[in-house]
PDB file of C-alpha atoms in Angstrom:
ATOM      1  CA  UNK A 971      -4.118 -56.445   3.932  1.00 39.00           C
ATOM      2  CA  UNK A 972      -3.749 -55.618   7.205  1.00 36.00           C
ATOM      3  CA  UNK A 973      -4.473 -52.684   8.591  1.00 37.00           C
ATOM      4  CA  UNK A 974      -3.801 -50.813  11.989  1.00 36.00           C
ATOM      5  CA  UNK A 975      -7.520 -49.815  13.320  1.00 35.00           C
ATOM      6  CA  UNK A 976      -6.042 -46.949  15.865  1.00 35.00           C
ATOM      7  CA  UNK A 977      -4.669 -45.268  12.819  1.00 32.00           C
ATOM      8  CA  UNK A 978      -7.811 -45.296  11.041  1.00 34.00           C
ATOM      9  CA  UNK A 979      -9.864 -44.332  13.788  1.00 34.00           C
ATOM     10  CA  UNK A 980      -7.481 -41.047  14.185  1.00 34.00           C
ATOM     11  CA  UNK A 981      -6.804 -40.468  10.482  1.00 36.00           C
ATOM     12  CA  UNK A 982      -7.201 -36.607   9.875  1.00 33.00           C
ATOM     13  CA  UNK A 983      -6.124 -36.268   6.400  1.00 31.00           C
ATOM     14  CA  UNK A 984      -9.340 -36.867   4.273  1.00 31.00           C
ATOM     15  CA  UNK A 985     -11.786 -34.164   3.235  1.00 30.00           C
ATOM     16  CA  UNK A 986     -15.428 -33.934   4.809  1.00 32.00           C
ATOM     17  CA  UNK A 987     -18.025 -35.515   2.393  1.00 32.00           C
ATOM     18  CA  UNK A 988     -21.753 -35.488   2.232  1.00 32.00           C
ATOM     19  CA  UNK A 989     -23.171 -38.972   2.890  1.00 36.00           C
ATOM     20  CA  UNK A 990     -25.659 -40.563   1.511  1.00 36.00           C
ATOM     21  CA  UNK A 991     -28.694 -42.659   3.529  1.00 40.00           C
ATOM     22  CA  UNK A 992     -28.590 -40.729   6.750  1.00 44.00           C
ATOM     23  CA  UNK A 993     -32.206 -40.202   8.434  1.00 39.00           C
ATOM     24  CA  UNK A 994     -32.956 -39.502  11.836  1.00 38.00           C
ATOM     25  CA  UNK A 995     -35.965 -41.698  13.590  1.00 40.00           C
ATOM     26  CA  UNK A 996     -37.369 -40.551  16.867  1.00 37.00           C
ATOM     27  CA  UNK A 997     -36.566 -42.030  19.991  1.00 36.00           C
ATOM     28  CA  UNK A 998     -37.898 -41.754  23.728  1.00 35.00           C
ATOM     29  CA  UNK A 999     -36.882 -38.616  25.944  1.00 40.00           C
ATOM     30  CA  UNK A1000     -33.533 -39.595  27.758  1.00 40.00           C
ATOM     31  CA  UNK A1001     -34.744 -39.680  31.514  1.00 41.00           C
ATOM     32  CA  UNK A1002     -32.715 -36.835  33.577  1.00 42.00           C
ATOM     33  CA  UNK A1003     -32.070 -35.934  37.157  1.00 42.00           C
ATOM     34  CA  UNK A1004     -32.107 -32.546  36.391  1.00 46.00           C
ATOM     35  CA  UNK A1005     -35.079 -30.294  36.036  1.00 45.00           C
ATOM     36  CA  UNK A1006     -33.714 -30.034  32.031  1.00 51.00           C
ATOM     37  CA  UNK A1007     -36.282 -31.633  29.222  1.00 58.00           C
ATOM     38  CA  UNK A1008     -34.240 -33.287  26.641  1.00 72.00           C
ATOM     39  CA  UNK A1009     -35.513 -34.405  23.493  1.00 79.00           C
ATOM     40  CA  UNK A1010     -33.891 -37.124  21.477  1.00 83.00           C
ATOM     41  CA  UNK A1011     -33.836 -38.565  17.970  1.00 92.00           C
ATOM     42  CA  UNK A1012     -31.033 -40.947  16.538  1.00 95.00           C
ATOM     43  CA  UNK A1013     -28.472 -40.786  13.994  1.00 97.00           C
ATOM     44  CA  UNK A1014     -28.572 -43.335  11.620  1.00 98.00           C
ATOM     45  CA  UNK A1015     -26.324 -44.069   8.782  1.00 98.00           C
ATOM     46  CA  UNK A1016     -26.128 -47.434   6.633  1.00 98.00           C
ATOM     47  CA  UNK A1017     -23.925 -47.329   3.580  1.00 96.00           C
ATOM     48  CA  UNK A1018     -22.653 -49.801   1.558  1.00 93.00           C
ATOM     49  CA  UNK A1019     -19.672 -48.956  -0.860  1.00 91.00           C
ATOM     50  CA  UNK A1020     -17.391 -50.857  -3.031  1.00 86.00           C
ATOM     51  CA  UNK A1021     -14.384 -49.773  -5.894  1.00 75.00           C
ATOM     52  CA  UNK A1022     -15.152 -52.908  -8.069  1.00 65.00           C
ATOM     53  CA  UNK A1023     -19.013 -52.735  -9.429  1.00 59.00           C
ATOM     54  CA  UNK A1024     -17.686 -54.665 -12.431  1.00 55.00           C
ATOM     55  CA  UNK A1025     -17.088 -58.037 -10.311  1.00 62.00           C
ATOM     56  CA  UNK A1026     -19.521 -60.700  -8.896  1.00 65.00           C
ATOM     57  CA  UNK A1027     -18.608 -60.926  -5.121  1.00 67.00           C
ATOM     58  CA  UNK A1028     -16.318 -58.238  -5.207  1.00 75.00           C
ATOM     59  CA  UNK A1029     -14.960 -56.303  -2.022  1.00 84.00           C
ATOM     60  CA  UNK A1030     -16.922 -53.927   0.140  1.00 88.00           C
ATOM     61  CA  UNK A1031     -17.122 -51.760   3.028  1.00 93.00           C
ATOM     62  CA  UNK A1032     -20.537 -52.004   5.116  1.00 96.00           C
ATOM     63  CA  UNK A1033     -20.934 -48.812   7.744  1.00 98.00           C
ATOM     64  CA  UNK A1034     -23.587 -48.797   9.932  1.00 98.00           C
ATOM     65  CA  UNK A1035     -23.863 -45.903  12.858  1.00 98.00           C
ATOM     66  CA  UNK A1036     -26.701 -45.812  15.551  1.00 98.00           C
ATOM     67  CA  UNK A1037     -26.027 -42.479  17.790  1.00 97.00           C
ATOM     68  CA  UNK A1038     -28.369 -40.769  19.763  1.00 95.00           C
ATOM     69  CA  UNK A1039     -29.007 -37.016  19.100  1.00 93.00           C
ATOM     70  CA  UNK A1040     -29.870 -35.028  21.889  1.00 94.00           C
ATOM     71  CA  UNK A1041     -31.656 -31.202  21.496  1.00 95.00           C
ATOM     72  CA  UNK A1042     -31.459 -29.555  24.810  1.00 95.00           C
ATOM     73  CA  UNK A1043     -34.009 -26.865  24.410  1.00 91.00           C
ATOM     74  CA  UNK A1044     -31.798 -23.387  23.298  1.00 93.00           C
ATOM     75  CA  UNK A1045     -29.220 -23.136  20.613  1.00 95.00           C
ATOM     76  CA  UNK A1046     -26.246 -22.505  22.814  1.00 97.00           C
ATOM     77  CA  UNK A1047     -26.472 -25.887  24.877  1.00 96.00           C
ATOM     78  CA  UNK A1048     -26.531 -27.408  21.633  1.00 96.00           C
ATOM     79  CA  UNK A1049     -23.924 -26.238  20.031  1.00 97.00           C
ATOM     80  CA  UNK A1050     -22.159 -26.436  23.472  1.00 97.00           C
ATOM     81  CA  UNK A1051     -23.268 -30.293  23.165  1.00 97.00           C
ATOM     82  CA  UNK A1052     -22.247 -30.345  19.730  1.00 97.00           C
ATOM     83  CA  UNK A1053     -18.797 -29.431  20.523  1.00 97.00           C
ATOM     84  CA  UNK A1054     -18.499 -31.840  23.654  1.00 97.00           C
ATOM     85  CA  UNK A1055     -19.354 -34.872  21.635  1.00 97.00           C
ATOM     86  CA  UNK A1056     -17.449 -34.499  18.615  1.00 97.00           C
ATOM     87  CA  UNK A1057     -14.012 -33.818  20.436  1.00 96.00           C
ATOM     88  CA  UNK A1058     -14.846 -36.108  23.225  1.00 96.00           C
ATOM     89  CA  UNK A1059     -16.022 -39.157  20.672  1.00 97.00           C
ATOM     90  CA  UNK A1060     -14.703 -38.680  17.537  1.00 95.00           C
ATOM     91  CA  UNK A1061     -11.259 -36.003  18.061  1.00 94.00           C
ATOM     92  CA  UNK A1062     -12.634 -34.110  15.146  1.00 93.00           C
ATOM     93  CA  UNK A1063     -13.086 -30.477  14.720  1.00 90.00           C
ATOM     94  CA  UNK A1064     -16.293 -30.752  12.808  1.00 95.00           C
ATOM     95  CA  UNK A1065     -19.150 -28.155  13.702  1.00 95.00           C
ATOM     96  CA  UNK A1066     -21.634 -30.808  14.440  1.00 97.00           C
ATOM     97  CA  UNK A1067     -22.314 -34.710  15.490  1.00 97.00           C
ATOM     98  CA  UNK A1068     -24.091 -35.470  12.147  1.00 97.00           C
ATOM     99  CA  UNK A1069     -20.994 -33.823  10.338  1.00 97.00           C
ATOM    100  CA  UNK A1070     -18.697 -35.797  12.676  1.00 97.00           C
ATOM    101  CA  UNK A1071     -20.363 -38.602  11.318  1.00 98.00           C
ATOM    102  CA  UNK A1072     -19.967 -37.860   8.064  1.00 97.00           C
ATOM    103  CA  UNK A1073     -16.539 -37.460   7.830  1.00 97.00           C
ATOM    104  CA  UNK A1074     -16.193 -40.670   9.722  1.00 98.00           C
ATOM    105  CA  UNK A1075     -17.635 -42.317   6.792  1.00 97.00           C
ATOM    106  CA  UNK A1076     -15.417 -40.428   4.128  1.00 97.00           C
ATOM    107  CA  UNK A1077     -12.870 -41.494   5.889  1.00 96.00           C
ATOM    108  CA  UNK A1078     -13.351 -44.627   6.244  1.00 96.00           C
ATOM    109  CA  UNK A1079     -14.105 -45.078   2.245  1.00 94.00           C
ATOM    110  CA  UNK A1080     -10.209 -43.426   1.751  1.00 92.00           C
ATOM    111  CA  UNK A1081      -9.065 -46.383   3.716  1.00 90.00           C
ATOM    112  CA  UNK A1082     -11.143 -48.841   1.891  1.00 90.00           C
ATOM    113  CA  UNK A1083      -9.714 -47.290  -1.065  1.00 87.00           C
ATOM    114  CA  UNK A1084      -6.260 -48.045  -0.495  1.00 84.00           C
ATOM    115  CA  UNK A1085      -7.064 -51.913  -0.914  1.00 80.00           C
ATOM    116  CA  UNK A1086      -8.193 -51.198  -4.354  1.00 76.00           C
ATOM    117  CA  UNK A1087      -4.713 -52.275  -5.792  1.00 73.00           C
ATOM    118  CA  UNK A1088      -4.355 -55.405  -3.641  1.00 74.00           C
ATOM    119  CA  UNK A1089      -7.742 -56.256  -4.723  1.00 73.00           C
ATOM    120  CA  UNK A1090      -6.476 -56.064  -8.375  1.00 69.00           C
ATOM    121  CA  UNK A1091      -3.112 -57.869  -7.698  1.00 72.00           C
ATOM    122  CA  UNK A1092      -4.807 -60.957  -6.350  1.00 67.00           C
ATOM    123  CA  UNK A1093      -3.572 -64.223  -8.341  1.00 62.00           C
ATOM    124  CA  UNK A1094      -5.539 -67.006  -8.754  1.00 58.00           C
ATOM    125  CA  UNK A1095      -6.063 -69.325  -5.801  1.00 60.00           C
ATOM    126  CA  UNK A1096      -5.213 -66.640  -3.504  1.00 67.00           C
ATOM    127  CA  UNK A1097      -7.878 -65.184  -0.661  1.00 64.00           C
ATOM    128  CA  UNK A1098     -11.061 -64.734  -2.596  1.00 60.00           C
ATOM    129  CA  UNK A1099     -11.992 -61.382  -2.932  1.00 58.00           C
ATOM    130  CA  UNK A1100     -15.165 -61.054  -0.929  1.00 58.00           C
ATOM    131  CA  UNK A1101     -12.790 -61.957   1.899  1.00 64.00           C
ATOM    132  CA  UNK A1102     -11.619 -58.352   1.882  1.00 78.00           C
ATOM    133  CA  UNK A1103     -14.856 -57.005   2.837  1.00 87.00           C
ATOM    134  CA  UNK A1104     -14.918 -54.942   5.755  1.00 92.00           C
ATOM    135  CA  UNK A1105     -17.219 -53.175   7.897  1.00 96.00           C
ATOM    136  CA  UNK A1106     -17.358 -50.585  10.790  1.00 98.00           C
ATOM    137  CA  UNK A1107     -20.296 -50.566  12.822  1.00 98.00           C
ATOM    138  CA  UNK A1108     -20.641 -47.974  15.290  1.00 98.00           C
ATOM    139  CA  UNK A1109     -23.218 -47.591  18.225  1.00 97.00           C
ATOM    140  CA  UNK A1110     -23.804 -45.135  21.132  1.00 97.00           C
ATOM    141  CA  UNK A1111     -25.612 -45.545  24.410  1.00 96.00           C
ATOM    142  CA  UNK A1112     -26.198 -42.845  27.498  1.00 96.00           C
ATOM    143  CA  UNK A1113     -26.165 -43.375  31.374  1.00 95.00           C
ATOM    144  CA  UNK A1114     -27.641 -40.399  33.284  1.00 95.00           C
ATOM    145  CA  UNK A1115     -26.560 -40.230  36.868  1.00 96.00           C
ATOM    146  CA  UNK A1116     -24.369 -38.350  39.332  1.00 96.00           C
ATOM    147  CA  UNK A1117     -25.923 -34.927  39.732  1.00 95.00           C
ATOM    148  CA  UNK A1118     -27.615 -35.586  36.372  1.00 95.00           C
ATOM    149  CA  UNK A1119     -24.991 -35.823  34.218  1.00 97.00           C
ATOM    150  CA  UNK A1120     -24.794 -37.796  31.694  1.00 97.00           C
ATOM    151  CA  UNK A1121     -22.164 -40.304  29.953  1.00 97.00           C
ATOM    152  CA  UNK A1122     -22.214 -40.782  26.608  1.00 97.00           C
ATOM    153  CA  UNK A1123     -20.698 -44.051  25.274  1.00 97.00           C
ATOM    154  CA  UNK A1124     -19.523 -44.739  21.890  1.00 98.00           C
ATOM    155  CA  UNK A1125     -18.121 -48.233  20.458  1.00 98.00           C
ATOM    156  CA  UNK A1126     -16.645 -48.518  17.357  1.00 97.00           C
ATOM    157  CA  UNK A1127     -15.593 -51.949  15.783  1.00 97.00           C
ATOM    158  CA  UNK A1128     -13.798 -52.019  12.632  1.00 96.00           C
ATOM    159  CA  UNK A1129     -12.651 -54.620  10.665  1.00 94.00           C
ATOM    160  CA  UNK A1130     -10.167 -54.157   7.859  1.00 88.00           C
ATOM    161  CA  UNK A1131      -8.401 -57.843   8.414  1.00 80.00           C
ATOM    162  CA  UNK A1132      -6.773 -59.792  10.637  1.00 76.00           C
ATOM    163  CA  UNK A1133      -7.726 -62.483  13.129  1.00 80.00           C
ATOM    164  CA  UNK A1134     -10.749 -59.896  14.582  1.00 85.00           C
ATOM    165  CA  UNK A1135     -12.006 -57.056  14.658  1.00 91.00           C
ATOM    166  CA  UNK A1136     -11.028 -53.540  16.780  1.00 93.00           C
ATOM    167  CA  UNK A1137     -13.106 -52.554  19.362  1.00 95.00           C
ATOM    168  CA  UNK A1138     -12.870 -49.392  20.833  1.00 96.00           C
ATOM    169  CA  UNK A1139     -15.183 -47.115  23.164  1.00 97.00           C
ATOM    170  CA  UNK A1140     -14.865 -43.222  23.878  1.00 97.00           C
ATOM    171  CA  UNK A1141     -16.724 -41.499  26.587  1.00 98.00           C
ATOM    172  CA  UNK A1142     -17.786 -37.722  26.523  1.00 98.00           C
ATOM    173  CA  UNK A1143     -19.784 -36.718  29.704  1.00 98.00           C
ATOM    174  CA  UNK A1144     -22.074 -33.353  29.921  1.00 97.00           C
ATOM    175  CA  UNK A1145     -24.035 -31.568  31.945  1.00 97.00           C
ATOM    176  CA  UNK A1146     -28.050 -31.793  29.871  1.00 96.00           C
ATOM    177  CA  UNK A1147     -28.444 -28.093  31.586  1.00 95.00           C
ATOM    178  CA  UNK A1148     -25.748 -26.241  29.532  1.00 96.00           C
ATOM    179  CA  UNK A1149     -24.111 -28.961  26.941  1.00 97.00           C
ATOM    180  CA  UNK A1150     -21.287 -28.470  28.683  1.00 97.00           C
ATOM    181  CA  UNK A1151     -18.321 -31.240  28.796  1.00 97.00           C
ATOM    182  CA  UNK A1152     -17.967 -32.641  32.581  1.00 98.00           C
ATOM    183  CA  UNK A1153     -14.115 -33.382  33.057  1.00 97.00           C
ATOM    184  CA  UNK A1154     -12.707 -35.019  36.243  1.00 97.00           C
ATOM    185  CA  UNK A1155     -11.652 -31.925  37.372  1.00 97.00           C
ATOM    186  CA  UNK A1156     -15.233 -30.675  37.926  1.00 97.00           C
ATOM    187  CA  UNK A1157     -15.994 -34.232  39.712  1.00 96.00           C
ATOM    188  CA  UNK A1158     -12.502 -34.227  41.769  1.00 97.00           C
ATOM    189  CA  UNK A1159     -10.729 -31.330  44.099  1.00 97.00           C
ATOM    190  CA  UNK A1160      -7.221 -30.437  43.195  1.00 96.00           C
ATOM    191  CA  UNK A1161      -4.664 -32.350  43.624  1.00 96.00           C
ATOM    192  CA  UNK A1162      -7.055 -35.680  43.127  1.00 97.00           C
ATOM    193  CA  UNK A1163      -4.699 -37.620  41.039  1.00 95.00           C
ATOM    194  CA  UNK A1164      -2.398 -39.351  43.472  1.00 94.00           C
ATOM    195  CA  UNK A1165      -5.201 -40.647  45.843  1.00 96.00           C
ATOM    196  CA  UNK A1166      -6.809 -41.911  42.681  1.00 96.00           C
ATOM    197  CA  UNK A1167      -4.235 -43.749  40.592  1.00 93.00           C
ATOM    198  CA  UNK A1168      -4.070 -45.471  44.388  1.00 93.00           C
ATOM    199  CA  UNK A1169      -7.359 -46.002  44.587  1.00 95.00           C
ATOM    200  CA  UNK A1170      -7.905 -47.642  40.989  1.00 94.00           C
ATOM    201  CA  UNK A1171      -4.839 -49.810  41.540  1.00 92.00           C
ATOM    202  CA  UNK A1172      -6.271 -51.183  44.811  1.00 93.00           C
ATOM    203  CA  UNK A1173      -9.529 -51.725  43.220  1.00 95.00           C
ATOM    204  CA  UNK A1174      -8.294 -53.489  40.177  1.00 94.00           C
ATOM    205  CA  UNK A1175      -5.952 -56.045  42.034  1.00 93.00           C
ATOM    206  CA  UNK A1176      -9.020 -56.520  44.105  1.00 95.00           C
ATOM    207  CA  UNK A1177     -11.193 -57.438  41.442  1.00 95.00           C
ATOM    208  CA  UNK A1178      -8.739 -59.750  40.118  1.00 93.00           C
ATOM    209  CA  UNK A1179      -7.879 -61.563  43.847  1.00 94.00           C
ATOM    210  CA  UNK A1180      -4.221 -60.532  43.952  1.00 94.00           C
ATOM    211  CA  UNK A1181      -2.319 -58.783  46.145  1.00 92.00           C
ATOM    212  CA  UNK A1182       0.560 -57.023  43.800  1.00 90.00           C
ATOM    213  CA  UNK A1183       1.257 -55.451  40.520  1.00 87.00           C
ATOM    214  CA  UNK A1184       3.720 -58.024  39.714  1.00 88.00           C
ATOM    215  CA  UNK A1185       1.021 -60.919  39.943  1.00 90.00           C
ATOM    216  CA  UNK A1186      -1.337 -58.690  37.263  1.00 88.00           C
ATOM    217  CA  UNK A1187       1.780 -58.804  35.083  1.00 87.00           C
ATOM    218  CA  UNK A1188       1.929 -62.572  35.204  1.00 88.00           C
ATOM    219  CA  UNK A1189      -1.607 -62.409  34.055  1.00 85.00           C
ATOM    220  CA  UNK A1190      -0.802 -60.345  31.223  1.00 84.00           C
ATOM    221  CA  UNK A1191      -1.564 -56.857  31.991  1.00 87.00           C
ATOM    222  CA  UNK A1192       1.067 -54.094  31.156  1.00 81.00           C
ATOM    223  CA  UNK A1193       1.340 -52.386  34.340  1.00 72.00           C
ATOM    224  CA  UNK A1194       5.051 -52.055  34.136  1.00 60.00           C
ATOM    225  CA  UNK A1195       4.816 -48.741  33.890  1.00 59.00           C
ATOM    226  CA  UNK A1196       3.071 -46.085  36.134  1.00 67.00           C
ATOM    227  CA  UNK A1197      -0.588 -46.722  36.206  1.00 77.00           C
ATOM    228  CA  UNK A1198      -2.664 -43.824  34.499  1.00 87.00           C
ATOM    229  CA  UNK A1199      -5.864 -42.539  35.101  1.00 94.00           C
ATOM    230  CA  UNK A1200      -8.125 -42.905  31.801  1.00 95.00           C
ATOM    231  CA  UNK A1201     -10.603 -39.800  30.881  1.00 94.00           C
ATOM    232  CA  UNK A1202     -13.086 -42.740  29.719  1.00 97.00           C
ATOM    233  CA  UNK A1203     -14.950 -42.763  32.602  1.00 98.00           C
ATOM    234  CA  UNK A1204     -18.779 -43.443  32.967  1.00 98.00           C
ATOM    235  CA  UNK A1205     -20.801 -41.363  36.027  1.00 98.00           C
ATOM    236  CA  UNK A1206     -23.255 -43.645  37.371  1.00 97.00           C
ATOM    237  CA  UNK A1207     -25.687 -42.772  40.112  1.00 95.00           C
ATOM    238  CA  UNK A1208     -23.627 -44.539  42.616  1.00 96.00           C
ATOM    239  CA  UNK A1209     -19.987 -44.855  41.297  1.00 97.00           C
ATOM    240  CA  UNK A1210     -17.741 -43.572  38.763  1.00 98.00           C
ATOM    241  CA  UNK A1211     -16.447 -46.563  36.488  1.00 98.00           C
ATOM    242  CA  UNK A1212     -13.355 -45.740  34.469  1.00 98.00           C
ATOM    243  CA  UNK A1213     -13.260 -48.081  31.370  1.00 97.00           C
ATOM    244  CA  UNK A1214      -9.710 -49.080  29.517  1.00 95.00           C
ATOM    245  CA  UNK A1215      -9.831 -50.311  25.905  1.00 95.00           C
ATOM    246  CA  UNK A1216      -8.079 -53.696  24.755  1.00 91.00           C
ATOM    247  CA  UNK A1217      -4.575 -53.263  24.500  1.00 88.00           C
ATOM    248  CA  UNK A1218      -4.636 -49.799  26.914  1.00 89.00           C
ATOM    249  CA  UNK A1219      -3.635 -52.005  29.647  1.00 89.00           C
ATOM    250  CA  UNK A1220      -4.208 -55.526  28.920  1.00 87.00           C
ATOM    251  CA  UNK A1221      -4.234 -57.717  25.659  1.00 85.00           C
ATOM    252  CA  UNK A1222      -6.787 -58.232  23.719  1.00 86.00           C
ATOM    253  CA  UNK A1223      -7.983 -61.672  25.072  1.00 85.00           C
ATOM    254  CA  UNK A1224      -8.625 -59.557  28.273  1.00 87.00           C
ATOM    255  CA  UNK A1225     -11.250 -57.838  26.810  1.00 90.00           C
ATOM    256  CA  UNK A1226     -11.805 -54.184  27.957  1.00 93.00           C
ATOM    257  CA  UNK A1227     -11.120 -53.657  31.718  1.00 94.00           C
ATOM    258  CA  UNK A1228     -13.508 -51.401  33.892  1.00 96.00           C
ATOM    259  CA  UNK A1229     -12.810 -50.302  37.286  1.00 97.00           C
ATOM    260  CA  UNK A1230     -15.554 -49.082  39.262  1.00 98.00           C
ATOM    261  CA  UNK A1231     -15.163 -46.768  42.039  1.00 98.00           C
ATOM    262  CA  UNK A1232     -18.152 -46.095  44.670  1.00 97.00           C
ATOM    263  CA  UNK A1233     -18.695 -41.712  45.549  1.00 97.00           C
ATOM    264  CA  UNK A1234     -18.574 -43.144  49.079  1.00 95.00           C
ATOM    265  CA  UNK A1235     -14.949 -44.193  48.749  1.00 93.00           C
ATOM    266  CA  UNK A1236     -14.060 -41.085  47.147  1.00 97.00           C
ATOM    267  CA  UNK A1237     -15.815 -38.231  48.816  1.00 96.00           C
ATOM    268  CA  UNK A1238     -12.457 -37.171  50.623  1.00 97.00           C
ATOM    269  CA  UNK A1239     -11.343 -35.914  47.454  1.00 98.00           C
ATOM    270  CA  UNK A1240     -14.961 -34.974  45.814  1.00 97.00           C
ATOM    271  CA  UNK A1241     -16.100 -31.793  45.379  1.00 94.00           C
TER     272      UNK A1241
END
C-alpha cells in the first residue's frame, strides 16, 4: 500500500471540491519593518474521511491544515499575494490560498480512495484495517527580515503507508507592500549563480567539518552531480537560509539540510 508522497503533492488530476469544516480564526498582526499594516488571520481545516463507514475501526484519512492568511490592505496586493503563495507553496493554479487548500483536501481524498480495493482485498490475519489509516498535516509560519520582505514557510507531513511519513517544506517570499513574489533575481546581481553556488558549497563543507565534496558523499550526501541553488530560501534579518528537503541532496536520515549565508559575505553579489 505504499504510496509515493511526492506524486501526491504534485498531482494535478483532481477536480476542485468545496470542503467542509473550514473556518478562520483571528491572529496577531504580522510584524514588518516596512510601513505597511498587515492584518492576519488563519485558515484552519480539520477533516476525517473514510471510505468504509460501515466497518468498525475502518481506515480513515485525517487532514489538518493551519496556515496564516494575510490582508495587505488593498485588492490588488491581496490578489498578488494569493498568486505568490498558491504557486510558491502548492504549485497550483487556483485563485486564492483558501481555494488551494480546498483543492489539496480533495486531491488527498482521491489518493486515499485508491486504497479502497486494497482494503477490501485484505485477508484475515493480514494488516489490520485500522493500520491503513493515513494523515496529512500542513502548517505554515512566516519570517520577516531583509528589507521587510516576508518568507512564508509551509511544511507538509503526509503518511500513506511505509516506514515513515514524507515531510516537505516549500517557501514563498513576498513584498508586503505589493504582495509580489521576491525571487533570487530580485536580491542578487545578474550573473550571481556561479559565485553563490561556490559559497553554498564552501559553507556546506564548513558546516560538516570536511574539506572535499568526496567526504560529504562518504557521509551520504548525493553531490556527485553539480550542486544547485534551491528556490527554497528564507530571507532573515542577517542572513539568507537555503533549505534542501530530505532526499534532495542527502538521505532521509540526515533530515532537512539548511545552509545559512550572512549578507555581509554576499554583499559583492547583492543589489
